[in-house]
Amino acid sequence: MKNKIKFPLFIFISVVFFLVMNGKLTYQYSDLNNFKLYLKFLVSLLFGYILIYHLFIFKQE
């Protein structure tokens, strides 16, 4: 039950954070640098999501 609540909450937070970061990156950098940072951000978000998800699973067990 708790996992079902945390899962959409984490997605919502990551989407809001993603929109804020994307807005800042497009404002500060050129298109090429923005694309590189955009890819780095997506990769770090994916690893962060996997890490947090595994921590939640191990804490429940």
Short mmCIF file of C-alpha atoms in Angstrom, two decimals:
data_model
loop_
_atom_site.label_atom_id
_atom_site.label_comp_id
_atom_site.label_asym_id
_atom_site.label_seq_id
_atom_site.Cartn_x
_atom_site.Cartn_y
_atom_site.Cartn_z
CA MET A 1 0.00 0.00 0.00
CA LYS A 2 2.78 2.43 0.93
CA ASN A 3 4.71 1.56 -2.21
CA LYS A 4 1.71 2.42 -4.38
CA ILE A 5 1.54 5.85 -2.72
CA LYS A 6 5.27 6.60 -2.94
CA PHE A 7 5.55 5.56 -6.60
CA PRO A 8 3.27 8.26 -8.14
CA LEU A 9 4.56 10.83 -5.64
CA PHE A 10 8.16 10.26 -6.76
CA ILE A 11 7.12 10.50 -10.43
CA PHE A 12 5.32 13.79 -9.71
CA ILE A 13 8.36 15.26 -7.90
CA SER A 14 10.76 14.12 -10.66
CA VAL A 15 8.53 15.60 -13.39
CA VAL A 16 8.32 18.96 -11.58
CA PHE A 17 12.10 18.95 -11.00
CA PHE A 18 12.63 17.98 -14.67
CA LEU A 19 10.49 20.90 -15.92
CA VAL A 20 12.31 23.37 -13.64
CA MET A 21 15.76 22.11 -14.69
CA ASN A 22 14.77 22.08 -18.38
CA GLY A 23 13.57 25.69 -18.13
CA LYS A 24 16.82 26.79 -16.45
CA LEU A 25 19.02 24.91 -18.93
CA THR A 26 17.29 26.37 -21.99
CA TYR A 27 17.60 29.85 -20.45
CA GLN A 28 21.30 29.64 -19.54
CA TYR A 29 22.99 27.59 -22.26
CA SER A 30 23.10 27.22 -26.02
CA ASP A 31 21.24 24.43 -27.84
CA LEU A 32 24.24 22.06 -28.05
CA ASN A 33 25.23 22.45 -24.38
CA ASN A 34 21.56 22.20 -23.41
CA PHE A 35 21.25 18.90 -25.28
CA LYS A 36 24.33 17.43 -23.53
CA LEU A 37 23.14 18.53 -20.08
CA TYR A 38 19.65 17.30 -20.96
CA LEU A 39 21.03 13.79 -21.63
CA LYS A 40 23.16 13.87 -18.46
CA PHE A 41 20.09 14.91 -16.46
CA LEU A 42 17.96 12.08 -17.90
CA VAL A 43 20.67 9.51 -17.12
CA SER A 44 21.16 10.82 -13.56
CA LEU A 45 17.38 10.88 -13.05
CA LEU A 46 17.14 7.25 -14.21
CA PHE A 47 19.95 6.08 -11.90
CA GLY A 48 18.50 8.11 -9.02
CA TYR A 49 15.08 6.57 -9.59
CA ILE A 50 16.50 3.01 -9.64
CA LEU A 51 18.56 3.69 -6.49
CA ILE A 52 15.63 5.17 -4.53
CA TYR A 53 13.26 2.43 -5.72
CA HIS A 54 15.67 -0.32 -4.56
CA LEU A 55 16.16 1.43 -1.20
CA PHE A 56 12.39 1.49 -0.68
CA ILE A 57 12.14 -2.23 -1.55
CA PHE A 58 14.99 -3.21 0.81
CA LYS A 59 13.56 -1.10 3.66
CA GLN A 60 10.17 -2.81 3.33
CA GLU A 61 11.77 -6.29 3.45
#
